[in-house]
Coordinates of C-alpha atoms and ligand atoms in Angstrom, one line a residue:
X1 CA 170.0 176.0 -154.0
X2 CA 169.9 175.8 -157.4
X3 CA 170.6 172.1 -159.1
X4 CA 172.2 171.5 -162.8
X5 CA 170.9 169.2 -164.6
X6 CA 175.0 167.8 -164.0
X7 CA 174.3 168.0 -160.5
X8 CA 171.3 166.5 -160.4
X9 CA 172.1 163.6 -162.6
X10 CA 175.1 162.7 -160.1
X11 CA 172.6 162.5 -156.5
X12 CA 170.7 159.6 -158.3
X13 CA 174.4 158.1 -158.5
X14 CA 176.4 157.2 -155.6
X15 CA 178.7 159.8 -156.3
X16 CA 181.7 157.2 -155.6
X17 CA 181.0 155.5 -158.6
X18 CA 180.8 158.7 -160.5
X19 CA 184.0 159.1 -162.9
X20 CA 186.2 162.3 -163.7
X21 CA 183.9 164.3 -166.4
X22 CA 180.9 164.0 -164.2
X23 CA 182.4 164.9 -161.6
X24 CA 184.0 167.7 -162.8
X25 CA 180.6 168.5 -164.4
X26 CA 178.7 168.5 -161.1
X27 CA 181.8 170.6 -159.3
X28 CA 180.6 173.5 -162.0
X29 CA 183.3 173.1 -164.4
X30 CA 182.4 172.6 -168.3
X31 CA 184.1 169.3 -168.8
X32 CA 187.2 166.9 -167.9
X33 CA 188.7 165.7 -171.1
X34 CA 191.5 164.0 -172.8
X35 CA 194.1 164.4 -175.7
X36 CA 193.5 161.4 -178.2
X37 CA 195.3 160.4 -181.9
X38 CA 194.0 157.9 -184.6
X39 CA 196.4 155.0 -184.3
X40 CA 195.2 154.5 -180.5
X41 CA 191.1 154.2 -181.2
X42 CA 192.0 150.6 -182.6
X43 CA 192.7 149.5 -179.4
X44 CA 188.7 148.6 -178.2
X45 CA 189.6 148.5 -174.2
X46 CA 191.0 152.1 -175.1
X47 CA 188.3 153.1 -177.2
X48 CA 185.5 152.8 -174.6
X49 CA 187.3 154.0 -172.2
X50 CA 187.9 157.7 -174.0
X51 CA 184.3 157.3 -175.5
X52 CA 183.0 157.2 -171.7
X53 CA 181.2 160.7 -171.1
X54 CA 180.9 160.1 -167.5
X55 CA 184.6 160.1 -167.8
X56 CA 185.4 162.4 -170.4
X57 CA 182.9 165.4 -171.6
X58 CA 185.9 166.5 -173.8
X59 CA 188.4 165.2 -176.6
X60 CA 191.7 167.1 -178.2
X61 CA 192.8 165.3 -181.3
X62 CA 196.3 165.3 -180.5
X63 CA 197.7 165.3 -184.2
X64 CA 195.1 165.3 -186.6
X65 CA 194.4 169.1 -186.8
X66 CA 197.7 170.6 -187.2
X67 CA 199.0 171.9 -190.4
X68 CA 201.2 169.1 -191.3
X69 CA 198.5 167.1 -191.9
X70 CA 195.8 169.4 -192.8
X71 CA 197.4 171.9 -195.4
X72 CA 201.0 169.4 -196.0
X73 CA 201.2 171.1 -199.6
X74 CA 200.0 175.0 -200.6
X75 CA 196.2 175.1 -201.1
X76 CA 196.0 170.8 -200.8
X77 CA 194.0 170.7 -197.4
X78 CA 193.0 167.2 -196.0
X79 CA 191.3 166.7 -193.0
X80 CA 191.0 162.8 -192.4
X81 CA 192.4 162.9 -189.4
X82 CA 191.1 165.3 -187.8
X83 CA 187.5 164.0 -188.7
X84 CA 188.0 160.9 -187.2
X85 CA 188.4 162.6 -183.7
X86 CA 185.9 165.1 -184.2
X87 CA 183.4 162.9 -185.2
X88 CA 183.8 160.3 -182.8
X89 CA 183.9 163.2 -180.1
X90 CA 180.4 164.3 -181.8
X91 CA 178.7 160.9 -181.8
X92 CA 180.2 160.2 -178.3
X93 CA 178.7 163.8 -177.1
X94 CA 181.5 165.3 -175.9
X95 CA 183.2 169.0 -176.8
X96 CA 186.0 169.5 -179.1
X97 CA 189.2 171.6 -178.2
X98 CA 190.3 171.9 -181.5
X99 CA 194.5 172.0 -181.8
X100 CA 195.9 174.1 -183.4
X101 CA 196.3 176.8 -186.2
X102 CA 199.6 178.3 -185.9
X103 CA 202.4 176.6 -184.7
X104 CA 206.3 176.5 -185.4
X105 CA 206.2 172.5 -185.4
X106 CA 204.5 170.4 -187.4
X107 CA 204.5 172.7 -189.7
X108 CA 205.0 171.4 -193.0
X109 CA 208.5 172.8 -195.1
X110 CA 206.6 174.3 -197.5
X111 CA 205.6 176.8 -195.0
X112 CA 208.8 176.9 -192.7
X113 CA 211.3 177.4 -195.8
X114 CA 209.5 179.7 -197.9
X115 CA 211.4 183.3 -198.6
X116 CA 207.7 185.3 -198.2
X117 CA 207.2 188.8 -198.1
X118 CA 204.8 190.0 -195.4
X119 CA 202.3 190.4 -197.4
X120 CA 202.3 186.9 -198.4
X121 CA 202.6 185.0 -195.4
X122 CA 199.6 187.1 -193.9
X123 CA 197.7 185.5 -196.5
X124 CA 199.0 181.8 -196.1
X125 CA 198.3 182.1 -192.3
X126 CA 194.7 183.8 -193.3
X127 CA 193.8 181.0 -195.9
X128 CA 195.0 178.0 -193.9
X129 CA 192.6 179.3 -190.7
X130 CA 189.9 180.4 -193.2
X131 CA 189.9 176.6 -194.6
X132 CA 190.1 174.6 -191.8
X133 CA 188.6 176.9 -189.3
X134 CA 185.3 176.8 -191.4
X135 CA 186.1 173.0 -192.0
X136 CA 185.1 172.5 -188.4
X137 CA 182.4 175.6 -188.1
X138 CA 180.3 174.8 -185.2
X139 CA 182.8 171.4 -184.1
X140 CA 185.0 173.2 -182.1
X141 CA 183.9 174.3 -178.5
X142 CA 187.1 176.2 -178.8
X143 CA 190.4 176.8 -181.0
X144 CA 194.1 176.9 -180.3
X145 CA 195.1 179.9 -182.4
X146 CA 198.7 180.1 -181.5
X147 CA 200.7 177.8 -179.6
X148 CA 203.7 178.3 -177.8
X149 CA 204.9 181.6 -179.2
X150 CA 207.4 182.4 -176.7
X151 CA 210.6 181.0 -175.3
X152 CA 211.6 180.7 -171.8
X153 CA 213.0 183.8 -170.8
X154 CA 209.5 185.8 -172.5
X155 CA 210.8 186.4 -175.3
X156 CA 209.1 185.7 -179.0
X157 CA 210.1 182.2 -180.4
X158 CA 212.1 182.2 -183.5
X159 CA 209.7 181.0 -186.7
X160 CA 209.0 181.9 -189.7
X161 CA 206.3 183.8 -188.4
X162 CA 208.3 185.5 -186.2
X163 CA 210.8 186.3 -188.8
X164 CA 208.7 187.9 -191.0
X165 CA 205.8 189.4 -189.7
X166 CA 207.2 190.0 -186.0
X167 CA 204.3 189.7 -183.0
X168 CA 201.4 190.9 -185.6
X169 CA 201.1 187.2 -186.6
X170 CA 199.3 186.5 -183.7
X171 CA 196.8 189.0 -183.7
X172 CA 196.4 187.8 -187.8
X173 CA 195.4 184.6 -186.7
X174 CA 193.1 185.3 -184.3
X175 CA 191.2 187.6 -186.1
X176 CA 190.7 185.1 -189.1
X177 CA 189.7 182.8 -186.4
X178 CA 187.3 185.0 -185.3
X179 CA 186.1 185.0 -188.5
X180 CA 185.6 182.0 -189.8
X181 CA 184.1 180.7 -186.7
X182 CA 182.6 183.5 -184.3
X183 CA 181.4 181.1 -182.2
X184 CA 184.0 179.1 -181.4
X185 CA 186.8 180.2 -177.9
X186 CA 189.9 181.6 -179.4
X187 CA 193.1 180.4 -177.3
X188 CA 196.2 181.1 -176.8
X189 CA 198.0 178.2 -175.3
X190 CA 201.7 177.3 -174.3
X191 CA 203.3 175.4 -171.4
X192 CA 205.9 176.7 -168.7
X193 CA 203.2 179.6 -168.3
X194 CA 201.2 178.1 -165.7
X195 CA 203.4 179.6 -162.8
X196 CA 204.6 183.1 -162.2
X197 CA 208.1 184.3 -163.9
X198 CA 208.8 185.8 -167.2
X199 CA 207.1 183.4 -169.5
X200 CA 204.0 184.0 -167.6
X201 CA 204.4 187.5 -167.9
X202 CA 204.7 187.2 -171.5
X203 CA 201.8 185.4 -172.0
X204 CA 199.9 188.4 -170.2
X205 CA 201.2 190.3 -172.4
X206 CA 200.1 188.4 -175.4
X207 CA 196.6 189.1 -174.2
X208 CA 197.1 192.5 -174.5
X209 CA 198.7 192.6 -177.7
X210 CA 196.0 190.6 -179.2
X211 CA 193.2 192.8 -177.7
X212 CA 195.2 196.6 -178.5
X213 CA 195.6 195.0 -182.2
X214 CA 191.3 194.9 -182.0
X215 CA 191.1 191.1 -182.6
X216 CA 189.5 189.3 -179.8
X217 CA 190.9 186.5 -177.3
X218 CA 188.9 184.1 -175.1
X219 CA 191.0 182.3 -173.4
X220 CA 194.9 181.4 -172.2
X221 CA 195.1 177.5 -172.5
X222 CA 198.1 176.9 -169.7
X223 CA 199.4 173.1 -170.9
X224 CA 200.4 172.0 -167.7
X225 CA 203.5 169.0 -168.5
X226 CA 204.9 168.7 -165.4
X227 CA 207.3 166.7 -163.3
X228 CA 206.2 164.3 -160.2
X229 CA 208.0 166.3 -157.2
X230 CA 209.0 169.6 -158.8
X231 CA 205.4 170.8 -159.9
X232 CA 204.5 174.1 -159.3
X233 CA 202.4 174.9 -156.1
X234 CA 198.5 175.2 -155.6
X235 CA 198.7 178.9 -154.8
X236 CA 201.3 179.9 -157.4
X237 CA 199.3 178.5 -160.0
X238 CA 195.9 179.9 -158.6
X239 CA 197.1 183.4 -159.0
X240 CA 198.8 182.6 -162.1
X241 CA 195.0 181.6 -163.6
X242 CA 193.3 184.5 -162.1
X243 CA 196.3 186.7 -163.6
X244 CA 194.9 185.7 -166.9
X245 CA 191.9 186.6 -166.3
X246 CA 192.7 189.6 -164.7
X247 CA 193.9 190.7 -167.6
X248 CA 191.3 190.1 -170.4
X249 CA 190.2 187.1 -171.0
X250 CA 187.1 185.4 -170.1
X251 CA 187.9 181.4 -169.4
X252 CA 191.7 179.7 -168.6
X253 CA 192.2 175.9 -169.0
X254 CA 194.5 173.4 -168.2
X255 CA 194.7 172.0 -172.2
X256 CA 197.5 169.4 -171.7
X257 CA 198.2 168.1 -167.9
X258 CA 200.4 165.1 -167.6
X259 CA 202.7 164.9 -164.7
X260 CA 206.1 162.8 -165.7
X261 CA 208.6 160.6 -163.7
X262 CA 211.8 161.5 -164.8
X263 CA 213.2 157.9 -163.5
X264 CA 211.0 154.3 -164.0
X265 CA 209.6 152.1 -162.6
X266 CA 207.3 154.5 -160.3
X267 CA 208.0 153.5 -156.5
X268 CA 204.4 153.5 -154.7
X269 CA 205.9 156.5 -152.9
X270 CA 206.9 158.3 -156.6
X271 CA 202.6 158.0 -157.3
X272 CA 201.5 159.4 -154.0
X273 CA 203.7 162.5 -154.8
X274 CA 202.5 162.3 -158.5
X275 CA 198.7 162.1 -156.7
X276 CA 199.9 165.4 -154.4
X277 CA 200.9 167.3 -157.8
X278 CA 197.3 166.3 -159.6
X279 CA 195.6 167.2 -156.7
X280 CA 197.8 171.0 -157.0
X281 CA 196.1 171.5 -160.6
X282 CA 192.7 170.2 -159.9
X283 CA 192.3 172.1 -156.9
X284 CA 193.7 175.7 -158.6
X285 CA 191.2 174.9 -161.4
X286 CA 188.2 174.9 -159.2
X287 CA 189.7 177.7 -157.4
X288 CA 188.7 179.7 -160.5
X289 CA 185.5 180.1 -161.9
X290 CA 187.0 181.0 -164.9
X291 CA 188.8 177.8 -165.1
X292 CA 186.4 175.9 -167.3
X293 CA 188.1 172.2 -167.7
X294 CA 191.2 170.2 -167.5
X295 CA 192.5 168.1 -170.0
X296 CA 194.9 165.8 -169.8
X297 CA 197.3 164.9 -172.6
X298 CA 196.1 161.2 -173.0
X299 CA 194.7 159.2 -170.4
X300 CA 196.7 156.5 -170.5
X301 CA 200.8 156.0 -170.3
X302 CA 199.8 153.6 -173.4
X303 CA 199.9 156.3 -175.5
X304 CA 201.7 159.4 -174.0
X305 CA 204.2 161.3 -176.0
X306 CA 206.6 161.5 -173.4
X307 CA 208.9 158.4 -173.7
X308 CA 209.0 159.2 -177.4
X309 CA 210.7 162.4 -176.3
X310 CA 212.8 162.2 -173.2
X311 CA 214.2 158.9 -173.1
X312 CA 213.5 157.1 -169.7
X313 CA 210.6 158.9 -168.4
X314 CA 206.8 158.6 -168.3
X315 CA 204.3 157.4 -166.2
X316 CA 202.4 160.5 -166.3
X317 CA 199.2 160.0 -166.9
X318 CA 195.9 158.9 -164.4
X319 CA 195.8 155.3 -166.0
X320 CA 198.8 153.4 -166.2
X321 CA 199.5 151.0 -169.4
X322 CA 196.9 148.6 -168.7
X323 CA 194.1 150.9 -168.3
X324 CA 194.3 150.8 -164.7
X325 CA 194.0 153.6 -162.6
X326 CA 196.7 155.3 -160.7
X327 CA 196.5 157.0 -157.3
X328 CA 196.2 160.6 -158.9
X329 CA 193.1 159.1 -160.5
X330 CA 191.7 158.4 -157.2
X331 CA 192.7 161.9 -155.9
X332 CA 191.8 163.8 -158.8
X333 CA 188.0 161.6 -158.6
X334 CA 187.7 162.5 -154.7
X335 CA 188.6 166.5 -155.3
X336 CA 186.1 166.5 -157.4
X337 CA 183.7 164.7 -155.5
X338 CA 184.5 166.9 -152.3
X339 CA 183.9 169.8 -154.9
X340 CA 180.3 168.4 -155.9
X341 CA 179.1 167.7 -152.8
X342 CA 180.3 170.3 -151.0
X343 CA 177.8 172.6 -153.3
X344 CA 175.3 169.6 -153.2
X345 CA 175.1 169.3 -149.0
X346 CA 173.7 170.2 -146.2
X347 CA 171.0 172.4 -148.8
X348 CA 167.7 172.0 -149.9
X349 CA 166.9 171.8 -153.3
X350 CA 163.5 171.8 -155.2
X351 CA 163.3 169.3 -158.0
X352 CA 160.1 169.5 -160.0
X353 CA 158.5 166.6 -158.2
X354 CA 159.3 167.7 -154.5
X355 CA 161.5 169.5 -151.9
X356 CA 164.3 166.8 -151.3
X357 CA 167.0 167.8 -147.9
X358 CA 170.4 166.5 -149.0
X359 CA 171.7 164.5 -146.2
X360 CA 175.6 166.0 -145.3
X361 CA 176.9 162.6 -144.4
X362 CA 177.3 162.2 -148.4
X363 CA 180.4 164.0 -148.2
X364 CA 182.3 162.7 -145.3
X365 CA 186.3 163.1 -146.2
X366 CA 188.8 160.9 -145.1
X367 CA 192.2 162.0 -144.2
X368 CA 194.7 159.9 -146.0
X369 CA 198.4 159.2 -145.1
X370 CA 199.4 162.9 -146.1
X371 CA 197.4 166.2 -145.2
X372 CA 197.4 167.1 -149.3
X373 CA 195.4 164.1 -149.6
X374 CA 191.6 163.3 -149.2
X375 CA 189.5 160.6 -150.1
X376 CA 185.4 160.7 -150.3
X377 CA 183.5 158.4 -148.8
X378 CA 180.2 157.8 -149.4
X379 CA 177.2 156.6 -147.5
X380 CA 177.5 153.0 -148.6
X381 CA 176.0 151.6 -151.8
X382 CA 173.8 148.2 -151.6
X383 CA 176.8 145.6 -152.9
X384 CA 174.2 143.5 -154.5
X385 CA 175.0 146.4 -157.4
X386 CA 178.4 145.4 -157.6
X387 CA 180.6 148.0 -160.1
X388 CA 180.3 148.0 -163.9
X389 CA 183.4 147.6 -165.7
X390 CA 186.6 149.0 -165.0
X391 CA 184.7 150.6 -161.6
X392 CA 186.6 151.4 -158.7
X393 CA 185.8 148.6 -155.9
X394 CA 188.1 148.9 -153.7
X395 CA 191.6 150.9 -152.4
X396 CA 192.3 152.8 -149.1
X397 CA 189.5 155.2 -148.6
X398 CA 187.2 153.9 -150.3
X399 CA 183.4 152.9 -149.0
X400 CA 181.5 152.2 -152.1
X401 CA 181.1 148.7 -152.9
X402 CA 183.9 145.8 -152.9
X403 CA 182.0 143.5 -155.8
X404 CA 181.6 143.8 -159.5
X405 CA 178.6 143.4 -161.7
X406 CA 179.1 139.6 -163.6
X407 CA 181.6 138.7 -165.5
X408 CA 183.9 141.2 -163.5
X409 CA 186.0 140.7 -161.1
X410 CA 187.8 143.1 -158.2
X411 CA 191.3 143.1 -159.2
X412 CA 193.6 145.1 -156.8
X413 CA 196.0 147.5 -159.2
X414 CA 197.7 149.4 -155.7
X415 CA 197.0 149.6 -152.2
X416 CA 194.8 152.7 -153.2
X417 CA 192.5 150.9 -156.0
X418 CA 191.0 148.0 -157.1
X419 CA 189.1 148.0 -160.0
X420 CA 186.5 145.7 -161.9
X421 CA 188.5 144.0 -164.6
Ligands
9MR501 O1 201.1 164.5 -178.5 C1 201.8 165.0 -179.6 C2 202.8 164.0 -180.2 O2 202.1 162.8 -180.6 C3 203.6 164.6 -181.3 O3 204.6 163.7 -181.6 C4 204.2 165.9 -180.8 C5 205.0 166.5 -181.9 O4 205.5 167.8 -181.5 O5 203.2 166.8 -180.3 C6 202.5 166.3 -179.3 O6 201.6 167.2 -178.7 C7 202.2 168.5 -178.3 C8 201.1 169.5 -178.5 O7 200.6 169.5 -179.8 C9 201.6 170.9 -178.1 N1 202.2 170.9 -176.8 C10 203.2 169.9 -176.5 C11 202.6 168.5 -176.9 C12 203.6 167.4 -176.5 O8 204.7 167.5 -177.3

């Protein structure tokens, strides 16, 4: 058995006390990340919390890079915000999904009212990706070149780009992506395409129009903003992913996941359901090889965009609004887990001191109050540890150790975790 260097850091942990990126690491995907925006890294509890590479290997500045604010007048390009993110993401260690080029919102008037021939507005898309695409040369693990280009039925989305240059702005901005920054993964990304039906037949077909127009695609980011009960199923969107890639493209991500309540408060039952639906996405994701990451659009209900937009809903997110974590956190931890250590058991792996047998009782998984749901348990760690701050130390399920390292203490959040606060 072969061990990465991810794998092998997480057997010197207990892997219960292992958070979401590592995880995700040692299950063979890239990274787990989150969506983040300037105002929210005042906030110090929320600061280390996104700044925790063992929780997140990747960040998307949620704001910061879009045209609004980077290009808000012709040829006047400022990238403040957008710095902050990516160089906190860079001093932290983590990757950059960099958000986004071309987009009909939050796009600034100038751009949206202008009477442009085609010839002109190829140019204003090619400048504004030449700029800040080579602004963040070598930055960005990957782009979002277009976003959300289609409507619900399949059909293109009215914009100005649409207007005047028809589909062939897409394949303009990716090739002056490509361009300015070979390196970096070209997207496409959009929401509503994540399960089969027209828009996801659409988006297929955005691959292909990219590729027949000779520019070059990488990847299809699929959003993922769902709702707690009517998500879409763990097989619908597995063959949704590998449809993707099916058809051209080398790596799919999840690029936005949150999972709403369309009434508050949550009932307990509300975030076991909510938990289910996490556990749908996770589990397609490492379904596909291809699948490199999931992010989700803000870890915290703090700071989610969703109350802002449909009035009386949220909760979406895997911490709630005091940094606590939610039972989809727990769910979306143990899938992962039962991803790592199903690789990491019952092998025999050759470090470059010795030939160590990994014992299979590491991954033992509990059966929780629904089938959908498991729960890893650990062989026990010594308590005299006790868990670091903001640890999980204790919930239904859980076998790693119950005390927390001084000056924490174990504070129940739900009957499924307690944490060290
Ligand atoms: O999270 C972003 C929020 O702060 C902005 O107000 C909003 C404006 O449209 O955009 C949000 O992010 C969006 C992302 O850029 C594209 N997909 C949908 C996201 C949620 O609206």
């Amino acid at each position: 058995m072969r061990i990465t260097p991810a794998l092998a850091g997480l057997l010197a942990l207990p892997i219960a006390l292992a958070q979401l990126n590592k995880l995700a690491e040692a299950a063979g995907k890239l990274y787990l990340g989150s969506a983040t925006d300037n105002s929210e890294l005042s906030n110090s509890s929320y600061l280390a919390i996104i700044s925790d590479t063992d929780e997140f290997g990747e960040i998307t500045p949620g704001n910061g890079q879009k045209w609004q604010y980077t290009e808000p007048s012709q040829g006047t390009f400022s990238y403040t915000s957008g710095d902050q993110i990516v160089d906190l993401a860079e001093a932290n260690g983590q990757l950059v999904r960099c958000h986004t080029l071309v987009w009909h919102s939050q796009l600034p008037s100038w751009v949206s009212s202008g009477s442009w021939t085609t010839a002109q507005l190829t140019s204003i898309i090619q400048t504004h990706i030449a700029n800040e695409v080579s602004h963040y040369k070598g930055q960005c693990y990957s782009w979002d070149v277009v976003n959300e280009a289609l409507n619900e039925d399949g059909t293109y989305r009215t914009s100005v780009f649409y207007t005047v240059l028809g589909t062939d702005y897409i394949p303009i901005a990716f090739e002056a992506a490509a361009a300015a920054d070979p390196a970096a993964k070209l997207y496409y990304n959009d929401y509503n395409i994540e399960y089969s039906g027209a828009k996801h037949t659409a988006a297929v077909g955005i691959i292909d129009l990219i590729q027949t127009a000779g520019a070059k695609i990488d990847g299809v980011g699929l959003q993922a903003h769902f709702i707690v009960g009517s998500s879409p199923g763990q097989a619908d969107l597995t063959n949704v992913l590998k449809a993707y890639v099916a058809a051209g493209v080398s790596e799919v991500a999840y690029t936005e996941l949150d999972i709403r309540f369309t009434t508050l408060p949550y009932t307990a039952a509300g975030l076991q359901q909510q938990a289910s639906d996490y556990a749908a996405v996770t589990k397609a994701c490492l379904a596909v090889n291809e699948c490199v990451g999931i992010t989700i659009w803000d870890f915290t209900d703090k700071y989610s965009w969703i109350p802002s937009t449909f009035a009386g809903q949220g909760g979406a997110c895997l911490y709630d609004e005091n940094f606590s974590k939610k039972p989809a956190w727990t769910t979306v931890s143990s899938i992962l887990a039962a991803a790592a250590t199903s690789t990491a058991t019952g092998g025999t792996i050759t470090t470059k001191a010795s030939t160590t047998t990994i014992i299979a009782t590491a991954a033992t998984t509990t059966t929780l109050a629904t089938s959908t749901r498991t729960s890893i348990t650990t062989a026990a760690t010594p308590t005299s540890t006790g868990g670091a701050h903001y640890a999980q130390c204790g919930g239904i399920g859980w076998a790693g150790p119950t005390t927390c390292l001084s000056p924490y203490t174990c504070t129940k959040q739900n009957d499924y975790y307690s944490q060290c606060l």
